[in-house]
Amino acid sequence: MPHGRITGWATHLPEKVLTNDELAKIVDTSDEWIRERTGISTRHVDGTVTEMSTEAGRSAMAMAGVAADDIDLLLLASCTSDQQFPASASVVQHNLGLTCGAIDMNAACSGFVYGLVTAMQYIDGGLDRVLLIGSDALSPLIDWADRGTCVLFGDGAGAVVIERSAEEPSLLGWDLMSDGSAAGILYCDHGGKIVMNGQEVFRRAVLAMESAARKAMEQAAVTSDDIALVVPHQANVRIIEASFKRLGLTMDRAAMVLHRTGNTSAASIPLAMVDAIDAGRIQQGDLLLLVGFGAGMSSAAAVIRWDAPAR
Ligand code: ACO
């Protein structure tokens, strides 16, 4: 049976960079506090989902060597669609000249892994090529007077082309979860700004990441010893450290871009994954564990075998 594999990838960050020192001029905070408590030094702001997604999607398609007509479905994982409607996916579809269906998926920061698992099902169901984009513009939703949230978030996008292939499956195990009873600890109302109970999100995030990762690895019949690289959602380095400790993982196996991007929600996992590929940290046949959590509270994990075509 043919299965999906990733054949092209790219990211996009808006030009404008906001440093911790610049934030310290707006709210009562400091570079030292932000770096120590979160691991973040800079973040990119003033992006839009449609622009960032278009750039990342176009570059990922060029890398995969696929034309607009070749894409059978566009999945856009985002919780910050530029408009209430239409879906940002429709705008991106037009920008890229695609001739296929296009949908937004909102699973907050877990969106890219939700999208990856969903794309793989579409491929197993008969589609040849899916363009998956994780993209969020959180900067317009930030209350710049709230030091508990404004230091955390940024904007960005990451895209992958997933193609049908005769090879072995690359998605070996996965877990998707949601706990709607915690919806009130992190939310943004229509027309409002991000509201968050940081400590409660932190506590639940560590447990959710551990649980999702364990379930995906169990389904893949692997242990943390078999994982070459973990690509965790980039929200706070201390959340990653705490969940790694529970999973028996060391931080040298983490893909990290948090220090320069902040939390970019659905873009954070592809941003970290592509950074690791560019740094030569992912080799053919490596097992990767992608694991995230977010508002909802959603959580998701996937174990994939890296089997991109040789270039
Ligand atoms: N600068 C300086 N001091 C600050 C700042 C800041 N930016 N933010 C909070 N503080 C203060 C607090 O006011 C508090 O002061 P007090 O003791 O005088 O009351 C003190 O620091 C400690 O506050 P805590 O909330 O206990 O700080 P904590 O160590 O928990 O760090 C943080 C706060 C960084 C928000 C942390 O709780 C966290 O990362 N939570 C998870 C957030 C997260 O991952 N959100 C994204 C989820 S993904 C999604 O779906 C978008």
Coordinates of C-alpha atoms and ligand atoms in Angstrom, one line a residue:
M1 CA 0.0 0.0 0.0
P2 CA 1.4 3.4 -0.9
H3 CA 2.1 5.8 2.0
G4 CA 2.8 9.5 2.4
R5 CA 6.3 10.9 2.9
I6 CA 7.6 14.5 3.2
T7 CA 9.3 15.5 0.0
G8 CA 9.7 19.3 0.4
W9 CA 9.9 21.8 3.3
A10 CA 10.3 25.5 4.0
T11 CA 9.7 28.1 6.6
H12 CA 9.0 31.8 6.6
L13 CA 9.4 34.5 9.3
P14 CA 8.3 38.1 9.1
E15 CA 11.2 40.6 8.8
K16 CA 10.5 42.6 12.0
V17 CA 12.3 41.3 15.0
L18 CA 11.4 42.3 18.6
T19 CA 14.1 41.8 21.2
N20 CA 13.6 41.3 25.0
D21 CA 15.3 44.6 25.6
E22 CA 12.7 46.3 23.4
L23 CA 9.9 44.6 25.3
A24 CA 11.4 45.8 28.6
K25 CA 10.7 49.3 27.4
I26 CA 7.0 48.5 27.0
V27 CA 6.3 46.4 30.2
D28 CA 8.0 45.8 33.5
T29 CA 10.3 42.9 32.5
S30 CA 13.9 42.3 31.6
D31 CA 16.0 40.3 29.1
E32 CA 17.4 38.3 32.0
W33 CA 13.9 37.3 33.3
I34 CA 12.5 36.4 29.9
R35 CA 15.6 34.3 29.0
E36 CA 15.7 32.5 32.4
R37 CA 12.0 31.8 32.7
T38 CA 11.2 31.0 29.0
G39 CA 14.4 30.6 27.0
I40 CA 13.3 33.3 24.5
S41 CA 15.6 36.1 23.3
T42 CA 13.8 37.4 20.2
R43 CA 10.6 36.9 18.2
H44 CA 9.3 37.9 14.8
V45 CA 6.2 40.1 14.6
D46 CA 3.8 41.8 12.2
G47 CA 3.3 38.8 10.0
T48 CA 0.0 37.7 8.5
V49 CA -1.1 34.1 8.1
T50 CA -1.8 34.4 4.4
E51 CA 1.5 36.1 3.5
M52 CA 3.7 33.8 5.6
S53 CA 1.9 30.7 4.5
T54 CA 2.1 31.7 0.8
E55 CA 5.9 32.2 1.1
A56 CA 6.5 29.0 3.0
G57 CA 4.2 27.0 0.8
R58 CA 5.7 28.3 -2.4
S59 CA 9.3 27.4 -1.3
A60 CA 8.2 23.9 -0.1
M61 CA 6.6 23.2 -3.5
A62 CA 9.7 24.4 -5.3
M63 CA 11.9 22.2 -3.2
A64 CA 9.6 19.1 -3.8
G65 CA 9.6 20.0 -7.5
V66 CA 5.8 20.0 -7.7
A67 CA 3.6 22.3 -9.8
A68 CA 0.4 24.0 -8.6
D69 CA -1.8 21.5 -10.4
D70 CA 0.0 18.6 -8.7
I71 CA -1.3 19.5 -5.2
D72 CA -4.6 17.7 -4.4
L73 CA -5.3 19.4 -1.0
L74 CA -4.1 22.3 1.0
L75 CA -4.3 21.9 4.8
L76 CA -3.6 25.1 6.8
A77 CA -3.1 24.6 10.5
S78 CA -3.7 27.9 12.2
C79 CA -5.6 29.4 15.1
T80 CA -5.1 33.0 13.9
S81 CA -6.8 33.0 10.5
D82 CA -6.5 36.6 9.0
Q83 CA -10.2 36.9 8.7
Q84 CA -13.2 35.3 10.5
F85 CA -13.9 33.9 7.0
P86 CA -13.0 33.0 4.4
A87 CA -10.5 30.4 5.5
S88 CA -6.9 31.7 5.1
A89 CA -6.4 28.4 3.2
S90 CA -8.6 29.7 0.4
V91 CA -6.5 32.9 0.1
V92 CA -3.3 30.9 0.1
Q93 CA -4.7 28.5 -2.4
H94 CA -5.3 31.4 -4.8
N95 CA -1.9 33.0 -4.1
L96 CA -0.2 29.7 -5.0
G97 CA -2.4 29.0 -8.0
L98 CA -3.6 25.7 -6.6
T99 CA -6.6 24.0 -8.1
C100 CA -7.7 21.9 -5.2
G101 CA -9.6 22.0 -1.9
A102 CA -8.3 24.1 0.9
I103 CA -9.2 24.1 4.6
D104 CA -8.1 25.7 7.8
M105 CA -7.6 23.4 10.8
N106 CA -7.6 24.9 14.3
A107 CA -5.9 22.8 16.9
A108 CA -3.8 25.8 18.2
C109 CA -0.2 24.9 18.9
S110 CA -0.8 21.2 18.2
G111 CA -2.1 22.1 14.7
F112 CA 0.9 21.0 12.7
V113 CA 0.9 17.5 14.1
Y114 CA -2.8 17.3 13.8
G115 CA -2.3 18.3 10.1
L116 CA 0.4 15.8 9.5
V117 CA -1.6 12.9 10.8
T118 CA -4.6 14.1 8.8
A119 CA -2.6 14.6 5.6
M120 CA -1.3 11.1 5.9
Q121 CA -4.8 9.7 6.1
Y122 CA -5.8 11.6 2.9
I123 CA -2.8 10.1 1.2
D124 CA -3.7 6.6 2.4
G125 CA -7.2 7.4 1.2
G126 CA -6.0 8.0 -2.4
L127 CA -4.7 11.6 -2.8
D128 CA -1.2 11.9 -4.4
R129 CA 0.0 15.2 -2.8
V130 CA -1.0 17.3 0.1
L131 CA 0.5 20.7 1.0
L132 CA 0.5 21.1 4.8
I133 CA 1.2 24.5 6.3
G134 CA 1.4 25.4 10.0
S135 CA 1.2 29.2 10.4
D136 CA 0.2 31.6 13.1
A137 CA 0.3 35.4 13.5
L138 CA -0.1 35.8 17.3
S139 CA 1.3 39.4 17.5
P140 CA -2.0 41.1 16.6
L141 CA -3.7 39.2 19.5
I142 CA -1.2 40.2 22.1
D143 CA -2.1 42.6 25.0
W144 CA 1.1 44.6 25.0
A145 CA 0.4 45.7 28.6
D146 CA 0.3 42.1 29.9
R147 CA 3.9 41.0 30.7
G148 CA 2.7 37.5 31.5
T149 CA 1.9 36.9 27.8
C150 CA 3.5 39.5 25.6
V151 CA 7.0 38.2 26.0
L152 CA 6.1 34.7 24.9
F153 CA 4.6 34.8 21.4
G154 CA 5.7 35.5 17.8
D155 CA 4.7 35.0 14.2
G156 CA 5.9 32.4 11.6
A157 CA 5.0 29.7 9.1
G158 CA 6.4 26.3 8.1
A159 CA 5.2 24.1 5.2
V160 CA 5.8 20.6 4.0
V161 CA 4.7 18.7 0.8
I162 CA 3.6 15.2 1.5
E163 CA 3.5 12.8 -1.4
R164 CA 2.3 9.3 -2.1
S165 CA 5.2 6.9 -2.3
A166 CA 5.6 3.2 -2.6
E167 CA 8.1 3.1 0.2
E168 CA 7.5 1.9 3.8
P169 CA 5.2 4.1 5.9
S170 CA 6.9 7.1 7.4
L171 CA 4.2 7.8 10.0
L172 CA 4.7 5.0 12.5
G173 CA 2.6 6.1 15.4
W174 CA 0.5 9.0 16.5
D175 CA -1.7 10.4 19.2
L176 CA -4.2 13.2 19.0
M177 CA -6.0 14.4 22.2
S178 CA -8.1 17.3 23.5
D179 CA -9.2 18.2 27.0
G180 CA -11.9 20.8 26.6
S181 CA -12.4 21.1 30.3
A182 CA -9.2 23.2 30.2
A183 CA -10.4 25.5 27.5
G184 CA -10.6 28.4 29.9
I185 CA -6.9 28.5 30.9
L186 CA -5.8 29.8 27.5
Y187 CA -8.1 31.5 25.0
C188 CA -8.7 34.5 22.8
D189 CA -12.2 35.8 22.2
H190 CA -13.3 37.2 18.8
G191 CA -11.9 40.7 18.7
G192 CA -10.1 40.2 22.0
K193 CA -6.5 39.5 23.2
I194 CA -4.8 36.4 24.5
V195 CA -5.7 35.5 28.1
M196 CA -3.7 32.8 29.8
N197 CA -3.2 31.2 33.2
G198 CA 0.5 30.6 32.7
Q199 CA 1.2 28.3 35.6
E200 CA -1.8 26.1 34.9
V201 CA -0.9 25.9 31.2
F202 CA 2.7 25.0 32.2
R203 CA 1.6 22.2 34.6
R204 CA -0.8 20.6 32.1
A205 CA 1.5 21.0 29.1
V206 CA 4.2 18.9 30.7
L207 CA 1.8 16.1 31.4
A208 CA 0.1 16.4 28.0
M209 CA 3.4 16.2 26.2
E210 CA 4.5 13.2 28.1
S211 CA 1.2 11.4 27.6
A212 CA 1.0 12.1 23.8
A213 CA 4.7 11.1 23.3
R214 CA 4.3 7.9 25.2
K215 CA 1.2 6.9 23.2
A216 CA 2.7 7.7 19.8
M217 CA 5.9 5.7 20.7
E218 CA 3.9 2.8 22.0
Q219 CA 1.9 2.7 18.7
A220 CA 5.1 2.8 16.8
A221 CA 6.6 0.1 19.0
V222 CA 9.6 2.2 19.8
T223 CA 11.1 3.6 23.0
S224 CA 12.7 7.0 23.6
D225 CA 16.1 5.3 23.0
D226 CA 15.1 4.7 19.4
I227 CA 14.3 8.4 18.8
A228 CA 17.1 10.3 17.0
L229 CA 15.6 13.7 17.5
V230 CA 12.5 15.1 19.3
V231 CA 10.8 18.2 17.7
P232 CA 8.8 19.6 20.6
H233 CA 6.4 22.5 20.5
Q234 CA 8.4 25.6 21.2
A235 CA 6.6 27.4 24.1
N236 CA 9.0 27.5 27.0
V237 CA 12.3 25.7 27.4
R238 CA 11.4 24.8 30.9
I239 CA 8.3 22.9 29.7
I240 CA 10.4 21.0 27.2
E241 CA 13.0 20.2 29.9
A242 CA 10.4 19.0 32.4
S243 CA 8.6 16.8 29.8
F244 CA 12.0 15.4 28.5
K245 CA 13.0 14.5 32.1
R246 CA 9.7 12.5 32.5
L247 CA 10.4 10.8 29.2
G248 CA 14.0 9.9 30.0
L249 CA 15.3 12.2 27.2
T250 CA 18.2 14.5 27.3
M251 CA 18.1 18.0 25.8
D252 CA 20.8 17.3 23.2
R253 CA 18.1 15.4 21.4
A254 CA 15.8 18.4 21.1
A255 CA 15.3 20.5 18.0
M256 CA 15.2 24.1 19.3
V257 CA 14.4 27.5 17.7
L258 CA 12.5 29.0 20.6
H259 CA 15.3 31.4 21.5
R260 CA 14.9 33.3 18.2
T261 CA 11.2 32.7 17.4
G262 CA 9.3 32.6 20.6
N263 CA 6.1 30.6 20.6
T264 CA 4.7 30.6 17.0
S265 CA 1.9 28.1 17.7
A266 CA 1.3 25.9 14.7
A267 CA 4.5 27.1 13.0
S268 CA 6.8 26.1 15.9
I269 CA 7.3 22.4 15.1
P270 CA 8.0 22.9 11.4
L271 CA 10.3 25.8 12.2
A272 CA 12.3 23.6 14.6
M273 CA 12.2 20.6 12.3
V274 CA 13.5 22.6 9.2
D275 CA 16.2 24.2 11.4
A276 CA 17.4 20.8 12.4
I277 CA 17.4 19.5 8.8
D278 CA 19.4 22.6 7.7
A279 CA 21.9 22.0 10.6
G280 CA 22.4 18.4 9.4
R281 CA 20.9 17.0 12.5
I282 CA 18.4 14.7 10.7
Q283 CA 19.7 11.7 8.6
Q284 CA 17.9 9.3 6.3
G285 CA 16.1 6.6 8.3
D286 CA 16.2 8.6 11.6
L287 CA 13.1 8.3 13.8
L288 CA 11.7 11.7 14.8
L289 CA 9.2 12.4 17.6
L290 CA 7.1 15.5 16.9
V291 CA 5.1 16.5 20.1
G292 CA 3.0 19.5 20.9
F293 CA 0.3 20.9 23.1
G294 CA -1.8 24.1 23.0
A295 CA -5.0 25.9 23.7
G296 CA -8.0 23.6 24.0
M297 CA -6.1 22.0 25.6
S298 CA -5.0 20.1 22.6
S299 CA -2.1 17.8 22.4
A300 CA -0.5 15.7 19.6
A301 CA 2.5 13.5 18.9
A302 CA 3.8 11.6 15.9
V303 CA 6.7 9.3 15.3
I304 CA 8.0 9.5 11.8
R305 CA 10.8 7.8 9.9
W306 CA 12.7 10.4 8.0
D307 CA 12.7 9.2 4.4
A308 CA 12.8 12.3 2.2
P309 CA 14.0 11.7 -1.4
A310 CA 17.8 12.0 -1.8
R311 CA 18.9 15.3 -3.3
Ligands
ACO1 N1 8.8 39.7 33.4 C1 9.0 39.8 34.8 N2 8.2 39.2 35.7 C2 7.2 38.5 35.2 C3 6.9 38.4 33.9 C4 7.8 39.0 33.0 N3 7.6 39.0 31.6 N4 5.8 37.6 33.7 C5 5.4 37.3 35.0 N5 6.2 37.8 35.9 C6 6.2 37.8 37.3 C7 4.8 37.5 37.9 O1 4.0 38.7 37.9 C8 5.1 37.0 39.2 O2 5.4 38.0 40.1 P1 4.9 38.0 41.6 O3 5.6 36.8 42.2 O4 5.4 39.3 42.1 O5 3.4 37.8 41.5 C9 6.4 36.2 39.0 O6 7.0 36.7 37.7 C10 6.3 34.7 38.8 O7 5.2 34.5 38.0 P2 4.8 33.1 37.5 O8 3.5 33.1 36.7 O9 4.9 32.1 38.6 O10 6.0 32.8 36.5 P3 6.4 31.4 35.8 O11 7.8 31.0 36.2 O12 5.3 30.5 35.9 O13 6.6 31.9 34.3 C11 5.3 31.8 32.3 C12 5.5 32.5 33.6 C13 6.6 32.1 31.5 C14 4.2 32.4 31.6 C15 5.1 30.3 32.5 O14 4.1 30.1 33.4 C16 4.8 29.6 31.2 O15 5.6 29.5 30.3 N6 3.6 29.0 31.1 C17 3.2 28.3 29.9 C18 2.8 29.3 28.8 C19 2.6 28.6 27.5 O16 3.3 27.6 27.2 N7 1.7 29.2 26.8 C20 1.5 28.8 25.4 C21 0.6 27.6 25.2 S1 0.6 27.1 23.6 C22 -0.7 27.8 22.8 O17 -1.7 27.2 22.5 C23 -0.7 29.2 22.3

